[in-house]
Amino acid sequence: MILVIAEHRDGKLNRATLETVAAAQTASAGAGGPIKIAVLGAGVDAVAAEIAAADVAEVIVVDDAALKDYTADGHVLALQALIDAEKPDRVFLPHTYQTRDFAPALAARLKRPLVTDCVSVKDGSYVRPMFQGKLQADIAVEGPHLATFQIGAYRADAMKAGGSPAAVRKASIAIDASKIRQRPEAPFKEAKQAVDLSQAERIVSVGRGIKSQEHLQLAQQLAQAMGAEIAASRPICDAGWLPMDRQIGSSGQTVAPRLYVALGISGAIQHLVGMKGARTIVAINKDPEAPIFEIADYGIAGDLFEVVPAMIAELSK
Ligand SMILES: Cc1cc2nc3c(=O)[nH]c(=O)nc-3n(C[C@H](O)[C@H](O)[C@H](O)COP(=O)(O)OP(=O)(O)OC[C@H]3O[C@@H](n4cnc5c(N)ncnc54)[C@H](O)[C@@H]3O)c2cc1C
């Protein structure tokens, strides 16, 4: 049995959860065995009902006031008890910041191996990038284990829906709130404004080809016309032209939008590992040999200062 751990915030499931269910469906098609989904929180019936639309055997809810706000200890306590009771062979999680916070402790408590940042699963083994994406390793694990899946490795819309909603069951797990050491506070003000680019549908990303900070407004106009988020390669964020949370790549965010428009980005491997999961990649670069064109679906070899205004004009028609 595969148990998928759902992730949600403010009553909304994130896309990474749907992608992880799609990974579980792929894995179970090969090796067999049912899929169950765990939803943790307080008052999460609506979230459980939503994910019950997936083609899975069951949705298990751990509903406890102690889980109202996310804490690593709360998640470890609840999931350790749930996994001890349900005995899944495999536990699948989305490779999000939240998972990174608690999954290592959970794996240690369970004495199970944890394979992180997987991009695919086949015949019981996992593929994950190593050395900044230069190598892909095949990881074979013996016995029960946990695995996390990179954002965009599987597509959310590849998640199969069931003919009828899956059964939703409440697990009888009591959480000892006194064992939770973290005391969550209100989110930082910056965090409130910070954008989670991993959930963005469209992204316009700017590289050093933009030349100077005042030209950023050109990219911003294009993003606005497309209803896209703005992002950047590392040199742009290092220069302070955009905040760090807009950086895409190995030392920034990993994203998987439907559409990624790269303006004046060369396509260094450290950038590519952060955005190669995008469904459609459009690259504009004046160097026809730029490596970004190797992964672009549409390439425009031209000067972005001519191409972008033309795109904005066309989009605003
Ligand atoms: C440990 C480590 C971690 C890193 N992490 C990251 C990371 O997370 N994210 C990241 O992005 N990078 C990262 N880097 C940096 C990475 O190696 C590259 O240096 C960086 O991605 C290059 O950014 P760029 O493409 O914007 O700039 P450049 O490589 O300088 O490319 C600029 C491009 O713009 C084009 N251009 C110039 N003028 C125009 C014009 N008028 N119109 C159209 N095109 C034009 C040029 O042809 C060129 O291809 C990391 C590096 C290291 C060593």
Coordinates of C-alpha atoms and ligand atoms in Angstrom, one line a residue:
M1 CA 0.0 0.0 0.0
I2 CA 1.2 3.5 -0.8
L3 CA 0.2 6.3 1.7
V4 CA 0.4 9.8 0.2
I5 CA 0.6 12.7 2.7
A6 CA -1.5 15.6 1.5
E7 CA -0.4 19.2 2.1
H8 CA -2.8 22.2 2.4
R9 CA -2.9 25.7 3.6
D10 CA -5.9 27.9 4.5
G11 CA -8.2 25.2 3.3
K12 CA -6.6 24.7 -0.1
L13 CA -4.7 21.7 -1.3
N14 CA -1.5 22.5 -3.1
R15 CA -0.7 21.4 -6.6
A16 CA 2.3 19.4 -5.4
T17 CA -0.1 17.1 -3.5
L18 CA -2.0 16.2 -6.7
E19 CA 1.4 15.6 -8.5
T20 CA 2.4 13.2 -5.7
V21 CA -0.9 11.3 -6.0
A22 CA -0.2 11.1 -9.8
A23 CA 3.3 9.6 -8.9
A24 CA 1.6 7.1 -6.5
Q25 CA -0.9 6.1 -9.3
T26 CA 2.0 5.5 -11.7
A27 CA 3.9 3.5 -9.0
S28 CA 0.9 1.4 -8.1
A29 CA 0.0 0.6 -11.7
G30 CA 3.4 -1.1 -12.0
A31 CA 3.7 -2.8 -8.6
G32 CA 0.0 -3.1 -7.6
G33 CA -1.4 -2.3 -4.2
P34 CA -3.9 0.3 -3.1
I35 CA -3.3 4.0 -2.5
K36 CA -4.5 5.9 0.5
I37 CA -4.2 9.6 1.2
A38 CA -3.6 11.1 4.7
V39 CA -5.0 14.6 5.4
L40 CA -3.8 16.2 8.7
G41 CA -5.2 19.2 10.4
A42 CA -8.1 20.6 12.4
G43 CA -11.5 21.0 10.6
V44 CA -10.2 19.6 7.3
D45 CA -13.3 17.8 6.1
A46 CA -13.5 20.0 3.0
V47 CA -9.9 19.3 2.0
A48 CA -10.5 15.6 2.5
A49 CA -13.6 15.7 0.4
E50 CA -11.8 17.5 -2.4
I51 CA -8.9 15.0 -2.6
A52 CA -11.4 12.1 -2.3
A53 CA -12.2 12.8 -6.0
A54 CA -8.9 11.1 -6.9
D55 CA -8.8 7.4 -7.9
V56 CA -7.6 6.0 -4.6
A57 CA -8.8 3.4 -2.1
E58 CA -9.4 5.7 0.8
V59 CA -8.7 9.1 2.4
I60 CA -7.7 9.0 6.1
V61 CA -8.2 12.2 8.1
V62 CA -6.2 12.9 11.3
D63 CA -8.3 15.7 12.8
D64 CA -6.9 17.2 16.0
A65 CA -6.8 20.7 17.5
A66 CA -3.1 20.2 18.1
L67 CA -2.6 20.0 14.3
K68 CA -4.4 23.3 13.5
D69 CA -1.2 25.1 12.8
Y70 CA 1.6 23.2 11.1
T71 CA 4.4 22.1 13.4
A72 CA 7.1 19.6 12.7
D73 CA 6.5 17.8 16.0
G74 CA 2.8 17.6 15.4
H75 CA 3.3 16.1 12.0
V76 CA 5.9 13.6 13.2
L77 CA 3.7 12.5 16.1
A78 CA 0.5 12.1 14.0
L79 CA 2.2 10.4 11.0
Q80 CA 4.3 8.1 13.2
A81 CA 1.1 6.8 14.8
L82 CA -0.8 6.6 11.5
I83 CA 2.0 4.8 9.7
D84 CA 2.4 2.3 12.6
A85 CA -1.4 1.6 12.4
E86 CA -1.8 1.5 8.6
K87 CA 1.6 -0.1 7.8
P88 CA 2.0 1.2 4.2
D89 CA 5.0 -0.2 2.3
R90 CA 5.7 3.2 0.9
V91 CA 4.9 6.7 2.0
F92 CA 5.0 9.4 -0.7
L93 CA 5.3 13.1 0.0
P94 CA 5.6 16.3 -2.1
H95 CA 9.1 17.7 -1.9
T96 CA 8.0 21.0 -0.4
Y97 CA 9.5 23.2 2.3
Q98 CA 7.1 21.8 4.8
T99 CA 8.0 18.2 3.9
R100 CA 11.7 19.0 4.2
D101 CA 11.0 20.3 7.7
F102 CA 9.5 17.2 9.1
A103 CA 10.2 14.2 6.8
P104 CA 13.8 13.5 8.0
A105 CA 12.6 13.3 11.6
L106 CA 9.7 11.1 10.7
A107 CA 11.9 8.7 8.7
A108 CA 14.3 8.5 11.7
R109 CA 11.5 7.8 14.1
L110 CA 10.1 5.1 11.9
K111 CA 13.6 3.7 11.1
R112 CA 12.7 3.8 7.4
P113 CA 14.9 5.1 4.6
L114 CA 13.9 8.4 3.0
V115 CA 14.6 9.0 -0.7
T116 CA 14.3 12.7 -1.5
D117 CA 13.6 14.9 -4.5
C118 CA 12.6 12.0 -6.8
V119 CA 11.8 12.8 -10.4
S120 CA 10.3 9.5 -11.3
V121 CA 9.5 6.0 -9.9
K122 CA 9.6 2.8 -11.9
D123 CA 9.6 -0.8 -10.9
G124 CA 10.2 0.0 -7.3
S125 CA 13.2 2.2 -7.9
Y126 CA 13.5 6.0 -7.9
V127 CA 15.3 8.4 -10.1
R128 CA 16.7 11.5 -8.5
P129 CA 19.2 14.2 -9.7
M130 CA 22.6 14.4 -8.1
F131 CA 25.4 17.0 -8.3
Q132 CA 23.2 19.9 -9.4
G133 CA 21.4 17.8 -11.9
K134 CA 24.5 16.7 -13.7
L135 CA 23.7 13.0 -13.0
Q136 CA 20.5 11.1 -12.5
A137 CA 20.8 8.3 -10.0
D138 CA 18.7 5.2 -9.9
I139 CA 17.9 4.5 -6.2
A140 CA 16.7 1.0 -5.3
V141 CA 15.3 0.7 -1.7
E142 CA 14.7 -2.5 0.2
G143 CA 11.8 -2.7 2.6
P144 CA 9.3 -0.1 3.7
H145 CA 10.5 3.5 3.0
L146 CA 9.5 7.1 2.4
A147 CA 10.0 9.1 -0.9
T148 CA 9.5 12.7 -1.7
F149 CA 8.7 13.9 -5.3
Q150 CA 10.2 17.0 -6.9
I151 CA 7.7 19.7 -7.9
G152 CA 6.7 19.3 -11.5
A153 CA 8.1 15.7 -11.8
Y154 CA 4.6 14.5 -12.3
R155 CA 1.8 16.6 -13.7
A156 CA -1.2 17.5 -11.5
D157 CA -3.6 17.1 -14.4
A158 CA -2.3 13.5 -14.8
M159 CA -3.9 12.6 -11.5
K160 CA -6.7 10.2 -12.3
A161 CA -10.1 10.9 -10.8
G162 CA -12.2 8.0 -9.5
G163 CA -15.6 7.0 -10.9
S164 CA -17.0 8.0 -7.5
P165 CA -15.5 9.8 -4.5
A166 CA -13.2 7.6 -2.3
A167 CA -14.3 6.7 1.2
V168 CA -13.2 9.2 3.9
R169 CA -12.3 7.8 7.3
K170 CA -11.3 9.5 10.5
A171 CA -8.3 7.8 12.1
S172 CA -8.6 7.5 15.9
I173 CA -5.2 8.9 16.8
A174 CA -4.8 11.0 19.9
I175 CA -2.0 13.6 19.8
D176 CA -0.3 14.6 23.0
A177 CA -0.1 18.4 22.5
S178 CA 2.4 18.7 25.4
K179 CA 5.0 16.8 23.2
I180 CA 4.8 19.6 20.5
R181 CA 7.8 21.8 21.2
Q182 CA 7.3 24.4 18.5
R183 CA 5.0 27.3 19.2
P184 CA 3.9 28.7 15.8
E185 CA 3.4 32.4 15.6
A186 CA 1.6 34.5 12.9
P187 CA 3.5 34.4 9.6
F188 CA 6.2 37.1 9.1
K189 CA 4.9 40.1 7.3
E190 CA 7.4 39.4 4.5
A191 CA 6.2 35.9 4.3
K192 CA 2.7 37.1 3.7
Q193 CA 3.7 39.0 0.6
A194 CA 6.3 36.4 -0.5
V195 CA 5.2 34.5 -3.5
D196 CA 5.3 30.7 -3.7
L197 CA 6.4 30.5 -7.3
S198 CA 6.2 26.7 -7.2
Q199 CA 2.4 27.1 -7.5
A200 CA 2.4 29.8 -10.3
E201 CA 0.7 28.9 -13.6
R202 CA 2.8 31.3 -15.7
I203 CA 6.2 32.8 -15.0
V204 CA 8.2 35.5 -16.9
S205 CA 11.8 35.1 -15.8
V206 CA 14.5 37.7 -16.4
G207 CA 18.3 37.1 -16.8
R208 CA 21.3 39.2 -17.2
G209 CA 20.3 40.1 -20.8
I210 CA 17.9 42.7 -19.3
K211 CA 21.1 44.7 -18.7
S212 CA 19.9 47.1 -16.0
Q213 CA 17.4 47.4 -13.2
E214 CA 15.4 50.1 -14.9
H215 CA 14.7 47.7 -17.8
L216 CA 13.0 45.3 -15.4
Q217 CA 9.7 47.2 -15.9
L218 CA 9.6 45.9 -19.5
A219 CA 9.6 42.3 -18.1
Q220 CA 7.0 43.4 -15.5
Q221 CA 4.7 44.8 -18.2
L222 CA 5.0 41.5 -20.1
A223 CA 4.2 39.6 -16.9
Q224 CA 1.2 41.8 -16.3
A225 CA -0.1 41.4 -19.8
M226 CA 0.2 37.6 -19.4
G227 CA -1.1 37.3 -15.9
A228 CA 2.3 35.9 -14.9
E229 CA 4.6 36.1 -11.9
I230 CA 8.0 37.6 -12.3
A231 CA 11.1 35.6 -11.5
A232 CA 14.8 35.7 -12.3
S233 CA 18.1 34.0 -12.7
R234 CA 20.6 34.3 -9.8
P235 CA 22.7 37.3 -11.0
I236 CA 19.5 39.5 -11.0
C237 CA 18.7 38.5 -7.4
D238 CA 22.3 38.7 -6.3
A239 CA 22.4 42.3 -7.6
G240 CA 19.3 43.1 -5.5
W241 CA 17.2 44.0 -8.6
L242 CA 14.6 41.5 -7.4
P243 CA 14.1 39.8 -4.0
M244 CA 15.7 36.4 -3.4
D245 CA 12.4 34.6 -3.2
R246 CA 12.1 35.3 -7.0
Q247 CA 15.2 33.3 -7.9
I248 CA 14.8 30.1 -9.9
G249 CA 17.3 27.4 -9.8
S250 CA 19.4 25.1 -7.7
S251 CA 19.9 27.7 -5.0
G252 CA 16.5 29.2 -5.6
Q253 CA 13.0 27.9 -6.2
T254 CA 12.0 24.9 -8.3
V255 CA 9.0 25.7 -10.4
A256 CA 6.7 23.8 -12.8
P257 CA 4.3 26.4 -14.4
R258 CA 2.3 25.8 -17.5
L259 CA 4.3 28.5 -19.3
Y260 CA 7.8 29.8 -18.5
V261 CA 9.1 32.7 -20.6
A262 CA 12.9 33.2 -20.2
L263 CA 14.1 36.6 -21.2
G264 CA 17.9 37.0 -21.7
I265 CA 18.8 33.9 -19.7
S266 CA 21.6 31.7 -21.0
G267 CA 20.5 28.4 -19.6
A268 CA 23.2 27.4 -17.1
I269 CA 22.5 24.0 -15.5
Q270 CA 21.9 25.7 -12.1
H271 CA 19.1 27.6 -13.7
L272 CA 17.7 24.7 -15.7
V273 CA 17.3 22.4 -12.8
G274 CA 14.8 24.9 -11.3
M275 CA 12.5 25.2 -14.3
K276 CA 12.9 22.3 -16.7
G277 CA 9.6 20.9 -15.3
A278 CA 7.7 23.7 -17.0
R279 CA 5.1 22.4 -19.5
T280 CA 6.0 25.0 -22.2
I281 CA 9.2 26.9 -22.3
V282 CA 9.6 30.0 -24.4
A283 CA 13.2 31.5 -24.6
I284 CA 14.2 34.8 -26.0
N285 CA 17.9 35.3 -26.4
K286 CA 20.0 37.1 -28.9
D287 CA 22.6 34.3 -29.0
P288 CA 21.2 31.4 -31.2
E289 CA 23.7 29.1 -29.5
A290 CA 22.5 29.8 -26.0
P291 CA 21.9 26.5 -24.1
I292 CA 18.4 27.6 -23.0
F293 CA 17.3 26.8 -26.6
E294 CA 18.1 23.1 -26.1
I295 CA 15.2 22.8 -23.7
A296 CA 12.9 25.5 -25.1
D297 CA 9.7 24.5 -26.9
Y298 CA 9.7 27.9 -28.6
G299 CA 12.8 29.8 -29.2
I300 CA 13.1 33.4 -30.5
A301 CA 16.7 34.3 -31.4
G302 CA 16.5 38.0 -31.1
D303 CA 16.9 41.1 -29.0
L304 CA 14.5 41.1 -26.1
F305 CA 14.3 44.9 -26.3
E306 CA 12.6 44.5 -29.7
V307 CA 10.7 41.2 -29.1
V308 CA 9.2 42.0 -25.7
P309 CA 7.5 45.3 -26.6
A310 CA 6.0 43.5 -29.7
M311 CA 4.7 40.7 -27.5
I312 CA 3.1 43.3 -25.0
A313 CA 1.5 45.1 -27.9
E314 CA 0.1 41.9 -29.3
L315 CA -1.2 40.7 -25.9
S316 CA -2.9 44.0 -25.1
K317 CA -4.9 43.9 -28.3
Ligands
LIG1 C1 26.6 26.8 -6.6 C2 25.9 27.6 -7.7 C3 24.6 27.8 -7.6 C4 23.8 28.6 -8.5 N1 22.5 28.7 -8.4 C5 21.8 29.3 -9.4 C6 20.4 29.4 -9.3 O1 19.7 29.0 -8.3 N2 19.8 30.1 -10.3 C7 20.4 30.6 -11.4 O2 19.8 31.2 -12.3 N3 21.8 30.6 -11.4 C8 22.5 30.0 -10.5 N4 23.8 29.9 -10.5 C9 24.5 30.7 -11.6 C10 24.6 30.1 -12.9 O3 25.7 29.3 -13.0 C11 24.6 31.2 -14.0 O4 25.8 32.0 -13.8 C12 23.4 32.1 -14.1 O5 22.2 31.3 -14.2 C13 23.5 32.9 -15.3 O6 22.4 33.8 -15.3 P1 21.9 34.5 -16.7 O7 21.5 33.4 -17.6 O8 20.9 35.5 -16.3 O9 23.2 35.3 -17.2 P2 24.2 35.0 -18.4 O10 24.7 33.6 -18.3 O11 25.1 36.1 -18.4 O12 23.3 35.1 -19.7 C14 22.7 36.2 -20.2 C15 22.1 35.9 -21.5 O13 21.4 37.0 -22.0 C16 21.5 37.0 -23.4 N5 21.3 38.4 -23.9 C17 22.1 39.5 -23.7 N6 21.5 40.6 -24.2 C18 20.3 40.2 -24.7 C19 19.3 40.9 -25.4 N7 19.3 42.2 -25.6 N8 18.2 40.2 -25.8 C20 18.2 38.8 -25.6 N9 19.1 38.1 -25.0 C21 20.2 38.8 -24.5 C22 22.9 36.5 -23.7 O14 23.0 36.0 -25.0 C23 23.1 35.5 -22.6 O15 22.7 34.2 -23.1 C24 24.6 29.2 -9.6 C25 25.9 29.0 -9.7 C26 26.6 28.2 -8.8 C27 28.1 28.0 -8.9

